[in-house]
Short mmCIF file of N, CA, C and O in Angstrom, two decimals:
data_model
loop_
_atom_site.label_atom_id
_atom_site.label_comp_id
_atom_site.label_asym_id
_atom_site.label_seq_id
_atom_site.Cartn_x
_atom_site.Cartn_y
_atom_site.Cartn_z
N MET W 765 152.49 -85.23 -61.88
CA MET W 765 153.57 -85.46 -62.80
C MET W 765 153.37 -86.78 -63.51
O MET W 765 152.62 -87.64 -63.04
N GLY W 766 153.99 -86.93 -64.63
CA GLY W 766 153.94 -88.17 -65.37
C GLY W 766 155.25 -88.37 -66.10
O GLY W 766 155.90 -87.40 -66.51
N SER W 767 155.66 -89.60 -66.24
CA SER W 767 156.94 -89.90 -66.88
C SER W 767 156.80 -91.16 -67.73
O SER W 767 156.03 -92.05 -67.41
N CYS W 768 157.57 -91.21 -68.81
CA CYS W 768 157.61 -92.40 -69.64
C CYS W 768 158.97 -92.50 -70.30
O CYS W 768 159.45 -91.55 -70.91
N VAL W 769 159.61 -93.64 -70.16
CA VAL W 769 160.86 -93.94 -70.87
C VAL W 769 160.53 -95.01 -71.89
O VAL W 769 159.94 -96.03 -71.57
N HIS W 770 160.87 -94.74 -73.15
CA HIS W 770 160.46 -95.61 -74.25
C HIS W 770 161.69 -96.03 -75.04
O HIS W 770 162.55 -95.22 -75.35
N HIS W 771 161.78 -97.31 -75.36
CA HIS W 771 162.90 -97.85 -76.14
C HIS W 771 162.39 -98.37 -77.47
O HIS W 771 161.36 -99.04 -77.53
N VAL W 772 163.10 -98.05 -78.54
CA VAL W 772 162.77 -98.57 -79.87
C VAL W 772 163.84 -99.59 -80.23
O VAL W 772 165.04 -99.29 -80.20
N ALA W 773 163.40 -100.78 -80.56
CA ALA W 773 164.35 -101.85 -80.92
C ALA W 773 165.12 -101.47 -82.18
O ALA W 773 164.63 -100.72 -83.03
N HIS W 774 166.34 -101.97 -82.28
CA HIS W 774 167.16 -101.72 -83.47
C HIS W 774 166.46 -102.30 -84.70
O HIS W 774 165.79 -103.32 -84.63
N GLN W 775 166.65 -101.63 -85.83
CA GLN W 775 166.08 -102.12 -87.08
C GLN W 775 166.86 -103.33 -87.57
O GLN W 775 168.07 -103.45 -87.32
N ARG W 776 166.16 -104.17 -88.28
CA ARG W 776 166.86 -105.28 -88.93
C ARG W 776 167.76 -104.71 -90.03
O ARG W 776 167.51 -103.61 -90.55
N PHE W 777 168.77 -105.44 -90.40
CA PHE W 777 169.74 -104.97 -91.39
C PHE W 777 169.05 -104.58 -92.70
O PHE W 777 169.36 -103.55 -93.29
N THR W 778 168.09 -105.37 -93.13
CA THR W 778 167.41 -105.08 -94.40
C THR W 778 166.59 -103.80 -94.31
O THR W 778 166.49 -103.05 -95.28
N GLN W 779 166.01 -103.52 -93.14
CA GLN W 779 165.26 -102.27 -92.97
C GLN W 779 166.20 -101.08 -93.01
O GLN W 779 165.91 -100.07 -93.65
N ALA W 780 167.31 -101.17 -92.30
CA ALA W 780 168.28 -100.08 -92.25
C ALA W 780 168.88 -99.85 -93.64
O ALA W 780 169.11 -98.70 -94.04
N LEU W 781 169.15 -100.91 -94.38
CA LEU W 781 169.74 -100.80 -95.71
C LEU W 781 168.81 -100.06 -96.66
O LEU W 781 169.26 -99.30 -97.51
N GLY W 782 167.50 -100.20 -96.47
CA GLY W 782 166.53 -99.52 -97.33
C GLY W 782 166.53 -98.02 -97.16
O GLY W 782 166.07 -97.29 -98.04
N ASN W 783 167.06 -97.51 -96.04
CA ASN W 783 167.07 -96.07 -95.78
C ASN W 783 168.42 -95.41 -96.06
O ASN W 783 168.56 -94.21 -95.88
N VAL W 784 169.40 -96.17 -96.48
CA VAL W 784 170.73 -95.62 -96.72
C VAL W 784 170.68 -94.58 -97.84
O VAL W 784 170.11 -94.83 -98.90
N GLY W 785 171.22 -93.41 -97.57
CA GLY W 785 171.30 -92.35 -98.57
C GLY W 785 169.99 -91.62 -98.80
O GLY W 785 169.91 -90.80 -99.71
N ARG W 786 168.99 -91.91 -98.01
CA ARG W 786 167.68 -91.26 -98.18
C ARG W 786 167.37 -90.41 -96.96
O ARG W 786 167.65 -90.80 -95.83
N ASN W 787 166.80 -89.27 -97.21
CA ASN W 787 166.34 -88.42 -96.12
C ASN W 787 164.88 -88.74 -95.89
O ASN W 787 164.00 -88.17 -96.54
N THR W 788 164.62 -89.68 -95.01
CA THR W 788 163.26 -90.16 -94.81
C THR W 788 162.94 -90.30 -93.33
O THR W 788 163.84 -90.49 -92.51
N GLU W 789 161.67 -90.20 -93.02
CA GLU W 789 161.23 -90.38 -91.64
C GLU W 789 161.37 -91.85 -91.26
O GLU W 789 161.05 -92.74 -92.05
N ILE W 790 161.86 -92.11 -90.08
CA ILE W 790 161.94 -93.48 -89.57
C ILE W 790 160.75 -93.63 -88.62
O ILE W 790 160.78 -93.19 -87.48
N GLU W 791 159.68 -94.20 -89.15
CA GLU W 791 158.40 -94.21 -88.46
C GLU W 791 158.42 -94.81 -87.06
O GLU W 791 157.73 -94.29 -86.18
N PRO W 792 159.17 -95.87 -86.77
CA PRO W 792 159.17 -96.38 -85.39
C PRO W 792 159.64 -95.35 -84.36
O PRO W 792 159.13 -95.30 -83.25
N PHE W 793 160.58 -94.48 -84.74
CA PHE W 793 161.06 -93.46 -83.82
C PHE W 793 160.01 -92.37 -83.62
O PHE W 793 159.79 -91.90 -82.51
N THR W 794 159.35 -91.97 -84.70
CA THR W 794 158.28 -90.97 -84.59
C THR W 794 157.15 -91.50 -83.71
O THR W 794 156.67 -90.81 -82.82
N GLN W 795 156.74 -92.75 -83.95
CA GLN W 795 155.66 -93.33 -83.16
C GLN W 795 156.05 -93.47 -81.70
O GLN W 795 155.24 -93.27 -80.80
N ALA W 796 157.32 -93.80 -81.43
CA ALA W 796 157.80 -93.92 -80.05
C ALA W 796 157.70 -92.57 -79.34
O ALA W 796 157.32 -92.51 -78.17
N LEU W 797 158.05 -91.47 -80.04
CA LEU W 797 157.93 -90.14 -79.44
C LEU W 797 156.48 -89.83 -79.10
O LEU W 797 156.17 -89.34 -78.01
N TYR W 798 155.56 -90.11 -80.03
CA TYR W 798 154.13 -89.86 -79.78
C TYR W 798 153.63 -90.70 -78.61
O TYR W 798 152.90 -90.22 -77.76
N ASP W 799 154.02 -91.98 -78.58
CA ASP W 799 153.57 -92.88 -77.51
C ASP W 799 154.09 -92.43 -76.15
O ASP W 799 153.35 -92.38 -75.17
N ALA W 800 155.39 -92.10 -76.08
CA ALA W 800 156.00 -91.69 -74.82
C ALA W 800 155.38 -90.40 -74.31
O ALA W 800 155.06 -90.27 -73.12
N ARG W 801 155.16 -89.44 -75.21
CA ARG W 801 154.54 -88.17 -74.81
C ARG W 801 153.12 -88.40 -74.32
O ARG W 801 152.71 -87.89 -73.28
N GLY W 802 152.36 -89.21 -75.04
CA GLY W 802 150.98 -89.50 -74.65
C GLY W 802 150.89 -90.20 -73.31
O GLY W 802 150.02 -89.87 -72.49
N LEU W 803 151.77 -91.16 -73.07
CA LEU W 803 151.77 -91.86 -71.78
C LEU W 803 152.14 -90.94 -70.63
O LEU W 803 151.52 -90.99 -69.56
N ALA W 804 153.14 -90.09 -70.82
CA ALA W 804 153.54 -89.16 -69.75
C ALA W 804 152.39 -88.21 -69.42
O ALA W 804 152.08 -87.98 -68.25
N MET W 805 151.73 -87.68 -70.45
CA MET W 805 150.63 -86.75 -70.23
C MET W 805 149.43 -87.46 -69.59
O MET W 805 148.79 -86.91 -68.69
N SER W 806 149.12 -88.69 -70.01
CA SER W 806 147.98 -89.40 -69.43
C SER W 806 148.25 -89.78 -67.98
O SER W 806 147.33 -89.79 -67.15
N ARG W 807 149.50 -90.08 -67.65
CA ARG W 807 149.85 -90.39 -66.26
C ARG W 807 149.73 -89.15 -65.38
O ARG W 807 149.29 -89.23 -64.23
N MET W 808 150.12 -87.99 -65.91
CA MET W 808 149.96 -86.75 -65.15
C MET W 808 148.47 -86.46 -64.96
O MET W 808 148.04 -86.08 -63.87
N LYS W 809 147.68 -86.66 -66.01
CA LYS W 809 146.24 -86.43 -65.92
C LYS W 809 145.60 -87.35 -64.89
O LYS W 809 144.77 -86.92 -64.08
N ALA W 810 146.00 -88.62 -64.87
CA ALA W 810 145.45 -89.58 -63.90
C ALA W 810 145.79 -89.17 -62.47
O ALA W 810 144.97 -89.30 -61.56
N GLU W 811 147.00 -88.65 -62.27
CA GLU W 811 147.38 -88.20 -60.94
C GLU W 811 146.54 -87.00 -60.52
O GLU W 811 146.11 -86.90 -59.37
N GLY W 812 146.28 -86.10 -61.46
CA GLY W 812 145.42 -84.96 -61.16
C GLY W 812 144.00 -85.39 -60.84
O GLY W 812 143.38 -84.86 -59.91
N GLN W 813 143.48 -86.37 -61.58
CA GLN W 813 142.13 -86.87 -61.31
C GLN W 813 142.06 -87.54 -59.94
O GLN W 813 141.05 -87.43 -59.24
N ALA W 814 143.11 -88.23 -59.55
CA ALA W 814 143.15 -88.88 -58.23
C ALA W 814 143.09 -87.84 -57.11
O ALA W 814 142.64 -88.14 -56.00
N LEU W 815 143.54 -86.63 -57.40
CA LEU W 815 143.51 -85.53 -56.42
C LEU W 815 142.23 -84.71 -56.52
O LEU W 815 142.10 -83.68 -55.87
N ASP W 816 141.29 -85.14 -57.36
CA ASP W 816 140.05 -84.40 -57.61
C ASP W 816 140.31 -83.00 -58.15
O ASP W 816 139.57 -82.06 -57.86
N ALA W 817 141.35 -82.85 -58.94
CA ALA W 817 141.68 -81.56 -59.53
C ALA W 817 140.72 -81.24 -60.67
O ALA W 817 140.25 -82.14 -61.37
N GLU W 818 140.44 -79.96 -60.84
CA GLU W 818 139.61 -79.52 -61.95
C GLU W 818 140.44 -79.31 -63.21
O GLU W 818 139.90 -79.22 -64.31
N GLY W 819 141.73 -79.24 -63.04
CA GLY W 819 142.61 -79.06 -64.18
C GLY W 819 144.05 -79.02 -63.73
O GLY W 819 144.36 -79.10 -62.54
N ILE W 820 144.95 -78.93 -64.71
CA ILE W 820 146.39 -78.85 -64.43
C ILE W 820 146.93 -77.66 -65.22
O ILE W 820 146.69 -77.55 -66.42
N VAL W 821 147.63 -76.78 -64.53
CA VAL W 821 148.18 -75.57 -65.17
C VAL W 821 149.69 -75.58 -65.05
O VAL W 821 150.28 -76.37 -64.31
N ALA W 822 150.32 -74.66 -65.77
CA ALA W 822 151.77 -74.48 -65.77
C ALA W 822 152.49 -75.79 -66.05
O ALA W 822 153.44 -76.16 -65.37
N VAL W 823 152.04 -76.49 -67.08
CA VAL W 823 152.63 -77.79 -67.44
C VAL W 823 153.96 -77.57 -68.13
O VAL W 823 154.09 -76.75 -69.03
N ASP W 824 154.95 -78.31 -67.69
CA ASP W 824 156.27 -78.31 -68.31
C ASP W 824 156.51 -79.72 -68.84
O ASP W 824 156.54 -80.68 -68.06
N LEU W 825 156.65 -79.85 -70.14
CA LEU W 825 156.85 -81.15 -70.78
C LEU W 825 158.24 -81.16 -71.39
O LEU W 825 158.57 -80.32 -72.22
N ARG W 826 159.04 -82.11 -70.95
CA ARG W 826 160.44 -82.18 -71.43
C ARG W 826 160.73 -83.54 -72.03
O ARG W 826 160.24 -84.55 -71.55
N GLN W 827 161.56 -83.53 -73.07
CA GLN W 827 161.96 -84.77 -73.73
C GLN W 827 163.47 -84.89 -73.65
O GLN W 827 164.19 -83.91 -73.87
N HIS W 828 163.94 -86.07 -73.30
CA HIS W 828 165.38 -86.32 -73.19
C HIS W 828 165.72 -87.58 -73.97
O HIS W 828 165.02 -88.59 -73.88
N ALA W 829 166.81 -87.53 -74.72
CA ALA W 829 167.37 -88.72 -75.35
C ALA W 829 168.54 -89.15 -74.47
O ALA W 829 169.39 -88.33 -74.13
N HIS W 830 168.58 -90.40 -74.08
CA HIS W 830 169.61 -90.87 -73.14
C HIS W 830 170.83 -91.40 -73.87
O HIS W 830 170.72 -92.11 -74.86
N ARG W 831 171.98 -91.08 -73.33
CA ARG W 831 173.24 -91.56 -73.92
C ARG W 831 173.40 -93.06 -73.77
O ARG W 831 174.01 -93.70 -74.59
N TRP W 832 172.84 -93.63 -72.69
CA TRP W 832 173.01 -95.06 -72.46
C TRP W 832 172.16 -95.90 -73.38
O TRP W 832 172.22 -97.11 -73.37
N GLY W 833 171.39 -95.25 -74.22
CA GLY W 833 170.61 -96.00 -75.21
C GLY W 833 170.18 -95.08 -76.32
O GLY W 833 169.27 -94.29 -76.14
N GLY W 834 170.86 -95.12 -77.45
CA GLY W 834 170.54 -94.23 -78.55
C GLY W 834 169.13 -94.40 -79.05
O GLY W 834 168.60 -93.55 -79.75
N HIS W 835 168.51 -95.50 -78.69
CA HIS W 835 167.14 -95.77 -79.13
C HIS W 835 166.16 -95.56 -77.99
O HIS W 835 165.06 -96.09 -78.02
N THR W 836 166.56 -94.80 -76.99
CA THR W 836 165.74 -94.59 -75.80
C THR W 836 165.42 -93.11 -75.64
O THR W 836 166.30 -92.26 -75.75
N THR W 837 164.15 -92.81 -75.39
CA THR W 837 163.73 -91.43 -75.16
C THR W 837 162.87 -91.39 -73.92
O THR W 837 162.23 -92.37 -73.56
N GLU W 838 162.87 -90.24 -73.25
CA GLU W 838 162.07 -90.05 -72.04
C GLU W 838 161.27 -88.77 -72.15
O GLU W 838 161.79 -87.75 -72.61
N PHE W 839 160.02 -88.83 -71.76
CA PHE W 839 159.19 -87.64 -71.61
C PHE W 839 158.86 -87.50 -70.14
O PHE W 839 158.51 -88.48 -69.48
N PHE W 840 158.95 -86.27 -69.64
CA PHE W 840 158.63 -85.97 -68.25
C PHE W 840 157.70 -84.77 -68.24
O PHE W 840 158.02 -83.72 -68.79
N ALA W 841 156.52 -84.94 -67.66
CA ALA W 841 155.52 -83.88 -67.59
C ALA W 841 155.26 -83.55 -66.13
O ALA W 841 155.04 -84.44 -65.32
N VAL W 842 155.29 -82.26 -65.80
CA VAL W 842 154.98 -81.83 -64.44
C VAL W 842 154.13 -80.57 -64.53
O VAL W 842 154.32 -79.74 -65.42
N GLY W 843 153.15 -80.47 -63.65
CA GLY W 843 152.26 -79.32 -63.65
C GLY W 843 151.68 -79.12 -62.26
O GLY W 843 151.97 -79.87 -61.33
N THR W 844 150.83 -78.12 -62.13
CA THR W 844 150.18 -77.79 -60.87
C THR W 844 148.70 -78.13 -60.96
O THR W 844 147.99 -77.58 -61.81
N ALA W 845 148.25 -79.04 -60.09
CA ALA W 845 146.84 -79.41 -60.06
C ALA W 845 146.05 -78.29 -59.40
O ALA W 845 146.48 -77.71 -58.42
N VAL W 846 144.87 -78.00 -59.96
CA VAL W 846 144.02 -76.92 -59.45
C VAL W 846 142.71 -77.53 -58.96
O VAL W 846 142.07 -78.28 -59.69
N ARG W 847 142.37 -77.20 -57.72
CA ARG W 847 141.08 -77.65 -57.18
C ARG W 847 140.54 -76.59 -56.24
O ARG W 847 141.30 -75.80 -55.67
N PRO W 848 139.22 -76.55 -56.07
CA PRO W 848 138.62 -75.52 -55.22
C PRO W 848 139.00 -75.69 -53.75
O PRO W 848 139.21 -76.81 -53.28
N LEU W 849 139.08 -74.58 -53.04
CA LEU W 849 139.36 -74.61 -51.61
C LEU W 849 138.12 -74.95 -50.80
O LEU W 849 138.20 -75.56 -49.74
N ARG W 850 136.95 -74.52 -51.30
CA ARG W 850 135.67 -74.77 -50.63
C ARG W 850 134.67 -75.24 -51.69
O ARG W 850 134.87 -75.04 -52.88
N ASP W 851 133.56 -75.81 -51.24
CA ASP W 851 132.53 -76.27 -52.17
C ASP W 851 131.92 -75.13 -52.97
O ASP W 851 131.54 -75.31 -54.13
N ASP W 852 131.83 -73.94 -52.37
CA ASP W 852 131.22 -72.81 -53.07
C ASP W 852 132.23 -71.98 -53.86
O ASP W 852 131.87 -71.00 -54.49
N HIS W 853 133.49 -72.38 -53.83
CA HIS W 853 134.54 -71.65 -54.55
C HIS W 853 134.51 -72.05 -56.02
O HIS W 853 134.49 -73.22 -56.35
N GLU W 854 134.52 -71.07 -56.90
CA GLU W 854 134.51 -71.34 -58.33
C GLU W 854 135.83 -70.89 -58.95
O GLU W 854 136.26 -69.75 -58.74
N ILE W 855 136.45 -71.77 -59.69
CA ILE W 855 137.73 -71.47 -60.32
C ILE W 855 137.48 -70.93 -61.72
O ILE W 855 136.76 -71.54 -62.51
N GLU W 856 138.08 -69.79 -62.03
CA GLU W 856 137.95 -69.24 -63.38
C GLU W 856 138.72 -70.11 -64.36
O GLU W 856 139.78 -70.66 -64.04
N ARG W 857 138.18 -70.21 -65.57
CA ARG W 857 138.88 -70.97 -66.61
C ARG W 857 140.16 -70.22 -66.99
O ARG W 857 140.13 -69.00 -67.20
N PRO W 858 141.28 -70.92 -67.07
CA PRO W 858 142.53 -70.25 -67.42
C PRO W 858 142.52 -69.80 -68.89
O PRO W 858 141.83 -70.38 -69.71
N THR W 859 143.27 -68.76 -69.17
CA THR W 859 143.42 -68.28 -70.54
C THR W 859 144.87 -68.44 -70.96
O THR W 859 145.78 -68.45 -70.13
N LEU W 860 145.06 -68.59 -72.24
CA LEU W 860 146.40 -68.76 -72.79
C LEU W 860 147.15 -67.43 -72.72
O LEU W 860 146.62 -66.40 -73.13
N VAL W 861 148.36 -67.49 -72.21
CA VAL W 861 149.22 -66.31 -72.18
C VAL W 861 150.46 -66.63 -72.99
O VAL W 861 151.17 -67.59 -72.70
N LEU W 862 150.67 -65.85 -74.03
CA LEU W 862 151.83 -66.07 -74.89
C LEU W 862 152.73 -64.87 -74.81
O LEU W 862 152.37 -63.77 -75.27
N GLY W 863 153.88 -65.04 -74.17
CA GLY W 863 154.81 -63.93 -74.02
C GLY W 863 155.44 -63.57 -75.36
O GLY W 863 155.80 -64.43 -76.15
N LEU W 864 155.58 -62.29 -75.62
CA LEU W 864 156.17 -61.82 -76.87
C LEU W 864 157.57 -61.28 -76.69
O LEU W 864 158.16 -60.76 -77.62
N ASP W 865 158.12 -61.46 -75.50
CA ASP W 865 159.45 -60.90 -75.21
C ASP W 865 160.56 -61.91 -75.44
O ASP W 865 161.68 -61.71 -75.02
N GLY W 866 160.29 -63.00 -76.11
CA GLY W 866 161.34 -63.94 -76.50
C GLY W 866 161.42 -65.08 -75.62
O GLY W 866 162.02 -65.99 -75.54
#
């Protein structure tokens, strides 16, 4: 598993004033989402490597915005590490399964 809680500092008044009435991306928030997701995934990967896993399957990645901080987001990644049972055991490469039932 891997987790990351990321906080984006409030914008200065002049920065916020420049976005009034405009439908525009606020880049610090977008970058914070990318950073938090990347850190959570890399922490999960490091944990899998520490277990000598050949891969991680059934990954569930969730993002939460916290009420106690409107500028705070959390990513939580959890998956199942896969490793051989014996030295001569070979694990098949997983294939993507996309359910069409909704």
